[in-house]
Coordinates of C-alpha atoms in Angstrom, one line a residue:
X1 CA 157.8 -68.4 151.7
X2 CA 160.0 -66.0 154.1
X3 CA 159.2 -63.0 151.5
X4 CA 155.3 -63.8 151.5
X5 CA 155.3 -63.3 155.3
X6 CA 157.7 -60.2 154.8
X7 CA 154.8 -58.9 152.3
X8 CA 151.8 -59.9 154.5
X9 CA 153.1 -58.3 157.5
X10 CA 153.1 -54.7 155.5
X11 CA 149.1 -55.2 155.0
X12 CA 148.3 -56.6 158.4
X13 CA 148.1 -53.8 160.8
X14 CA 149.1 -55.7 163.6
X15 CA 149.5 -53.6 166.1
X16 CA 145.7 -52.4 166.2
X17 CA 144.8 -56.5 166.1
X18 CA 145.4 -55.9 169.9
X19 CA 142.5 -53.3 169.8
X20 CA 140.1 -56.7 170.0
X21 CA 142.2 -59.0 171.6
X22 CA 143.4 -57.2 174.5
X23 CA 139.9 -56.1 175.9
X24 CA 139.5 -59.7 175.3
X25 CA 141.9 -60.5 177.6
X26 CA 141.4 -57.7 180.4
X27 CA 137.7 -58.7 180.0
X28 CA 138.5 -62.6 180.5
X29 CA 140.3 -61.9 183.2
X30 CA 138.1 -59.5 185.2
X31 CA 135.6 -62.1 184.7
X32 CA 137.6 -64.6 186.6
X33 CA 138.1 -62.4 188.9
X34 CA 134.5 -62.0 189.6
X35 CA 133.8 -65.5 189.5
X36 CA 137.0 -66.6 191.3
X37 CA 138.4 -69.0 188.6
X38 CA 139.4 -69.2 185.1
X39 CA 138.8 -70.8 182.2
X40 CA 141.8 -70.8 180.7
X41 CA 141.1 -72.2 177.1
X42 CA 137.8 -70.1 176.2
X43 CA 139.7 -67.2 177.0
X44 CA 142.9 -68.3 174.7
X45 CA 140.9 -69.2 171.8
X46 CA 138.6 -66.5 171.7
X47 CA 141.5 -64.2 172.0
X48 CA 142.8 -65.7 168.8
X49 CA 139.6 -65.5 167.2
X50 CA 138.9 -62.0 168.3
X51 CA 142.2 -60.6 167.3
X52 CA 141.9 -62.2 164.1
X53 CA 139.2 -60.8 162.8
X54 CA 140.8 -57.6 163.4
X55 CA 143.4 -58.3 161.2
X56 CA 140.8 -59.6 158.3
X57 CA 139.0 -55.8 158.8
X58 CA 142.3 -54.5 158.6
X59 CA 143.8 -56.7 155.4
X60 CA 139.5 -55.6 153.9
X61 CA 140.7 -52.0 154.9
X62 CA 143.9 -52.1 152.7
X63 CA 142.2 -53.7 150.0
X64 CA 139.5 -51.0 149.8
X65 CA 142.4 -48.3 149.9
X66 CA 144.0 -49.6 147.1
X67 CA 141.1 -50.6 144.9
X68 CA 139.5 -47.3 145.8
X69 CA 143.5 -45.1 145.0
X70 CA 142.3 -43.6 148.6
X71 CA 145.8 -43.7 149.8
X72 CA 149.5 -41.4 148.2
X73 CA 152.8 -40.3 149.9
X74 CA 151.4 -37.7 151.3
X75 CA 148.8 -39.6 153.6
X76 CA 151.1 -42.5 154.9
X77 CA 151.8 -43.2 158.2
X78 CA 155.3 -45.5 156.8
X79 CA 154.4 -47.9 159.6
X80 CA 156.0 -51.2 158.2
X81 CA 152.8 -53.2 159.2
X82 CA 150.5 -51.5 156.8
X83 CA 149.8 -50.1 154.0
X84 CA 151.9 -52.0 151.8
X85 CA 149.5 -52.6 148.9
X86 CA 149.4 -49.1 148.2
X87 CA 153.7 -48.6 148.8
X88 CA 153.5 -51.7 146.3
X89 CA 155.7 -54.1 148.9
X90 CA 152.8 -57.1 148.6
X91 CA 150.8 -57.7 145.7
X92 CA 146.7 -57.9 145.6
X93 CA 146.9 -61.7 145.7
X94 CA 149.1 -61.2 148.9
X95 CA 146.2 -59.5 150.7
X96 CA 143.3 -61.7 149.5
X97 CA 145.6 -64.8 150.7
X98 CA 146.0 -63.4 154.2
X99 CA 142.1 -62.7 154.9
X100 CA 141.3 -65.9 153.6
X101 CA 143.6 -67.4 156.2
X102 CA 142.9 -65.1 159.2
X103 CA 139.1 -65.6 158.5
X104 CA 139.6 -69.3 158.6
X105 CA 141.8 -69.0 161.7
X106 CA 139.2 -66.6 163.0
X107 CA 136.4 -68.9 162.9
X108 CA 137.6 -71.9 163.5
X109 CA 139.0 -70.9 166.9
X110 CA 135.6 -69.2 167.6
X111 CA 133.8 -72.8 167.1
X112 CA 136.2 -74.0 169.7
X113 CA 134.9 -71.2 171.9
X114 CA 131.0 -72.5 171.0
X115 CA 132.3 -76.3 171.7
X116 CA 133.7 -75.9 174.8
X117 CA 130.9 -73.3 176.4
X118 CA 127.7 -74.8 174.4
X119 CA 126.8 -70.8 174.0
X120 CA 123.4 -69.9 171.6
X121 CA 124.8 -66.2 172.2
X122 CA 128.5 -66.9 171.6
X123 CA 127.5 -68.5 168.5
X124 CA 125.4 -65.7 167.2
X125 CA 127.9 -62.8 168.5
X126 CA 130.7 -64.7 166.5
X127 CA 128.5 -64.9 163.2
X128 CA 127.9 -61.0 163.7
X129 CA 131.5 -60.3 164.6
X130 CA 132.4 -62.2 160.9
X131 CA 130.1 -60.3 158.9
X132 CA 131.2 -56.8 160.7
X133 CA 135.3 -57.8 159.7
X134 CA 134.1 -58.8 156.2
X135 CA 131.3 -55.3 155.4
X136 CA 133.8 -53.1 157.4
X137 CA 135.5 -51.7 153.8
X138 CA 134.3 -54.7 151.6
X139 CA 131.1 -54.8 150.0
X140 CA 128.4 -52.6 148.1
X141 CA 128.3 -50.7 151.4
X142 CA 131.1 -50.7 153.8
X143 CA 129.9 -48.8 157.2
X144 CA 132.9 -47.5 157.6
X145 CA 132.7 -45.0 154.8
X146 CA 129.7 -43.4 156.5
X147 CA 129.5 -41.2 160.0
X148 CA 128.0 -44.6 162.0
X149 CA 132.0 -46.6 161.5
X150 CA 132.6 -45.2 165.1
X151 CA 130.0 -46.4 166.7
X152 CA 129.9 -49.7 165.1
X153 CA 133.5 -50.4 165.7
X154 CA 133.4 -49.3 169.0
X155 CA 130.3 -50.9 169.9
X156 CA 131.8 -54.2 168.1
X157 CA 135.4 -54.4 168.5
X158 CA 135.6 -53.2 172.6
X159 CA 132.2 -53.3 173.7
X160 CA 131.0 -56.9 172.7
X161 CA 134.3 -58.2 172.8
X162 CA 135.2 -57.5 176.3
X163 CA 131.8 -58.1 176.8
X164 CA 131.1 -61.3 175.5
X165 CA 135.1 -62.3 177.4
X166 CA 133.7 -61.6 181.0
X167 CA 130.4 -63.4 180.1
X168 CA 131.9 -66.8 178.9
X169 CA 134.1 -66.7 182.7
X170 CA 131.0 -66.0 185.1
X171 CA 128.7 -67.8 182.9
X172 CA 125.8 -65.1 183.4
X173 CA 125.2 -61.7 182.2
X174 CA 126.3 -59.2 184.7
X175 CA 125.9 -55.8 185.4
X176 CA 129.4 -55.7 185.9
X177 CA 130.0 -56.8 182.6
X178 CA 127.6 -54.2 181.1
X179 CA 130.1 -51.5 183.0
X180 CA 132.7 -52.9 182.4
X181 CA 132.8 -53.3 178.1
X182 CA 131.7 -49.3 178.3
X183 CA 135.5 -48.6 179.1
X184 CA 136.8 -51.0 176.3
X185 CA 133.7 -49.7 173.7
X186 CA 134.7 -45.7 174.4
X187 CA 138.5 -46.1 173.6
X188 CA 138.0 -48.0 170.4
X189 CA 135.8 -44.8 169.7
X190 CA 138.3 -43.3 170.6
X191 CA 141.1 -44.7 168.7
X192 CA 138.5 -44.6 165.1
X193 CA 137.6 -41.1 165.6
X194 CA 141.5 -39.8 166.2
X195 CA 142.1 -41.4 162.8
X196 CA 139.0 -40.4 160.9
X197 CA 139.6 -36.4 162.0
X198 CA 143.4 -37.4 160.9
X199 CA 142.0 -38.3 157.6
X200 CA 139.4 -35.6 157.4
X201 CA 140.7 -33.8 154.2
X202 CA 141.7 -37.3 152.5
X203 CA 138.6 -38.9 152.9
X204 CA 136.6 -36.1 151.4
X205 CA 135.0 -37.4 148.3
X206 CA 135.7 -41.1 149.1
X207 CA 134.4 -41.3 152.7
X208 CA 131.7 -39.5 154.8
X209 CA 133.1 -39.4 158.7
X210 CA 131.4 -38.6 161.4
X211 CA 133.4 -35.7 161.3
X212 CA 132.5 -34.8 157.9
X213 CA 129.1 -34.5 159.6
X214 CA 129.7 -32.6 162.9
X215 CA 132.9 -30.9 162.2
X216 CA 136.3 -31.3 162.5
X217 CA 136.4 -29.1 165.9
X218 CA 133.7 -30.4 167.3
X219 CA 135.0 -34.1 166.8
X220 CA 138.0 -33.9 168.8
X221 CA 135.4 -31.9 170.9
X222 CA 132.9 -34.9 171.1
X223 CA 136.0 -37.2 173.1
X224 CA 135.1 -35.3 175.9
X225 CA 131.3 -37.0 176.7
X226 CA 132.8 -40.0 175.5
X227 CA 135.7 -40.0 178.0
X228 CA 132.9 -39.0 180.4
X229 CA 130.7 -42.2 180.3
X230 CA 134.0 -44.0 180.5
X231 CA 135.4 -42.4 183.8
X232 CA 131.7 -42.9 185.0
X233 CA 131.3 -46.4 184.1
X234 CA 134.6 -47.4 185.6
X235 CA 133.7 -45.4 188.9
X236 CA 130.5 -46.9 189.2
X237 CA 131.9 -50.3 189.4
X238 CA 133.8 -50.2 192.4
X239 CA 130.3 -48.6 193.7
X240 CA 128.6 -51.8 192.7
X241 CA 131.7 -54.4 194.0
X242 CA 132.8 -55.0 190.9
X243 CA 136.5 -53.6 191.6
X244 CA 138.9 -52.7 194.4
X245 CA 139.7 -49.3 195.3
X246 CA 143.2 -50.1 194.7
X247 CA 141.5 -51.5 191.1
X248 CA 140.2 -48.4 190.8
X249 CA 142.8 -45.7 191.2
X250 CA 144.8 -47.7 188.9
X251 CA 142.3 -47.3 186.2
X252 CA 142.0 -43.4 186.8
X253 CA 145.7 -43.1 186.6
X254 CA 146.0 -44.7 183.3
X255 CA 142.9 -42.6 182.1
X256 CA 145.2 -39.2 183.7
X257 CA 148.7 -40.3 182.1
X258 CA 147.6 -42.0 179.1
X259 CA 144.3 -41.2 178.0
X260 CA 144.7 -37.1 179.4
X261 CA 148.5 -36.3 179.8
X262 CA 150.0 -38.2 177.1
X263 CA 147.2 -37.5 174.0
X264 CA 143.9 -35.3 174.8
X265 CA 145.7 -32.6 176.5
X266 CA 147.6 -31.3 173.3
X267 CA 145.5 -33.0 170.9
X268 CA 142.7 -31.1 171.9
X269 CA 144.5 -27.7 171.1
X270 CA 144.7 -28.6 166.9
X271 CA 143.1 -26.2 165.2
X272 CA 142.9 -27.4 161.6
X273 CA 144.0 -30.8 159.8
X274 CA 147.4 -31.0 158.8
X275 CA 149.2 -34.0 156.9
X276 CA 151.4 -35.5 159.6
X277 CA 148.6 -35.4 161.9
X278 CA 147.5 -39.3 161.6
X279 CA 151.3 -40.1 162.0
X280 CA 151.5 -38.4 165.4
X281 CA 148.2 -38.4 167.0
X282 CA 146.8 -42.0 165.7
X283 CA 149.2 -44.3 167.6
X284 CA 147.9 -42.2 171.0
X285 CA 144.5 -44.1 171.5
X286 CA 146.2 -47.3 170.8
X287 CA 148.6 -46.8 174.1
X288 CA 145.6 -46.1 175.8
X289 CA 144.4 -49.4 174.6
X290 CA 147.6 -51.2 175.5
X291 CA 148.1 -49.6 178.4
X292 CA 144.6 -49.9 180.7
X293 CA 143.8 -53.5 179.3
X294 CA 147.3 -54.8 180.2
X295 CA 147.8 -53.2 183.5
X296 CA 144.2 -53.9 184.7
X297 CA 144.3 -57.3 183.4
X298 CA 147.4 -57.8 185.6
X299 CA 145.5 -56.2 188.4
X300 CA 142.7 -58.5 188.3
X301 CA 145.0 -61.7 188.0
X302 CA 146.6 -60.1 190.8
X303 CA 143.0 -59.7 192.5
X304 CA 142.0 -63.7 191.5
X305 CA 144.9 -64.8 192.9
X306 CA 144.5 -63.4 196.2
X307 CA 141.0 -63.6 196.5

C-alpha cells in the first residue's frame, strides 16, 4: 500500500491542484469578508472538491501523455509529482485507480456543498466542472489539444471557481464577485499559456496551442492585455468598496514582485523555445498563484475580523 501512494504521487501533479483550490479559498474568504461572516464548511468542502478535480484533469493529462508517447527525456520537468507514467515509476492501472478515487472524492464533497446551500447553480456549475476534469485530455476531443485550453481552463479553473467560492458566502451574485474571479481567471491563463509556449515544439503534430495559432512571440506577447484586465479588475474594486486601500496595494505588490519582477520581466526577453524552458519558466505562474491567493486571503480574514 505505502508503494501505491509512492507511485500515485508521481502522476498527481499536486502542486498545480492548488491552482483551483486556492482561489477557492481567497474567493471564500473575500466573500466573508463582504458579507461579514463565514461559512466555514461550504468553503472546506468545496475546497476539497475543487482541488480534486484538478488532480483528476491532471492524472486524465498523464494518461493522454502516455497513451499518446507525447512525453521523452528531453521534455521532462523531473518534478517527483508528475509524470511518472511516462518515467515508468507507476503503472497505467496506478493512474486509472487515482482518478477514479479523486473523482469520487470530488463529487461527493461537491454534493455536500449542494446539501448544505440548496444551490440550482452550485449544482449545475459542479456537473460542468466534472465533465471539464474528465474532456480536458480524455475523450474523442480533449480541448486542451486545441488553441481554446486557455481560455477554458482559465475561465473554469480560476474564474468560476473563485467565482462560484464568494457566491456560496454572500449568498447573491455580486459585482464584486464578477471582479474579483477576473484576477483568479487571468493567472490560470497565465500559468496554461507559460506551459503551452514551453511546449510549443513538442506539441507540434500532437497538439494545436494557441500559440501554434498566434505565434510563439506574440504569446508571451499576449500576457500583457491579459495582465492588463487583471490590474484593472483588481483596481476597480476598491473603486466600487469591494477592498481596502491597504487590500489594494497588497494586491499590486504581489502583481510587481511576483507576477512582473520575479517571471514577466525576463520571460518576456525569450526569443525562441528552448528544452529547459518549461523546467524554468512553468513553476513562475504557479507562485503567482500561491502567492496573491494566500496573502490576500489572509488579508481579507484579517479585514472580517476587524470589520
Amino acid at each position: 500500500m505505502k508503494d501505491f501512494f509512492k507511485r500515485s504521487y508521481t502522476v498527481m501533479e499536486v502542486r498545480t491542484g492548488f491552482a483551483t483550490g486556492l482561489p477557492i479559498l481567497s474567493g471564500g474568504l473575500f466573500g466573508a469578508y463582504l458579507s461579514g461572516g463565514l461559512k466555514l464548511w461550504p468553503l472546506i468542502f468545496f475546497f476539497i472538491s475543487g482541488f480534486s478535480f484538478n488532480i483528476v484533469a491532471n492524472v486524465a493529462n498523464e494518461i493522454r501523455g502516455y497513451l499518446k508517447a507525447e512525453e521523452d527525456e528531453a521534455t521532462f520537468t523531473w518534478h517527483k509529482g508528475s509524470e511518472g507514467l511516462v518515467r515508468g515509476e507507476a503503472t497505467l492501472k496506478d493512474a486509472w485507480i487515482v482518478l477514479a478515487g479523486f473523482f469520487i472524492l470530488a463529487s461527493a464533497s461537491g454534493l455536500m456543498v449542494v446539501l448544505l446551500t440548496k444551490s440550482l447553480l452550485v449544482l449545475m456549475m459542479g456537473l460542468l466542472g466534472a465533465v471539464a476534469a474528465l474532456t480536458y485530455s480524455l475523450g474523442p476531443k480533449p480541448y486542451i489539444v486545441y488553441p481554446i485550453g486557455e481560455a477554458v481552463s482559465g475561465f473554469l479553473v480560476g474564474g468560476v471557481s473563485s467565482w462560484i467560492s464568494t457566491y456560496l458566502q454572500v449568498g447573491a451574485i455580486t459585482t464584486e464577485g464578477f471582479l474579483y474571479a477576473v484576477i483568479p481567471m487571468m493567472m490560470t491563463v497565465f500559468l496554461m499559456s507559460t506551459n503551452n509556449t514551453s511546449d510549443y515544439e513538442k506539441d507540434k503534430g500532437s497538439r494545436t496551442t494557441l500559440p501554434h495559432v498566434i505565434g510563439f512571440r506574440n504569446s508571451i506577447k499576449l500576457i500583457i492585455p491579459e495582465a492588463v484586465v487583471m490590474v484593472l479588475s483588481w483596481i476597480a474594486l476598491y473603486f466600487v468598496d469591494g477592498i481596502t486601500w491597504w487590500m489594494l496595494l497588497s494586491g499590486l505588490l504581489v502583481f510587481v514582485e511576483f507576477g512582473y519582477r520575479r517571471w514577466y520581466k525576463d520571460y518576456y526577453k525569450i526569443q525562441e523555445v528552448y528544452p529547459a524552458m518549461g523546467r524554468e519558466w512553468g513553476p513562475r505562474p504557479l507562485l503567482l498563484i500561491y502567492s496573491f491567493n494566500l496573502i490576500l486571503g489572509v488579508a481579507f480574514l484579517i479585514g472580517l475580523l476587524f470589520k
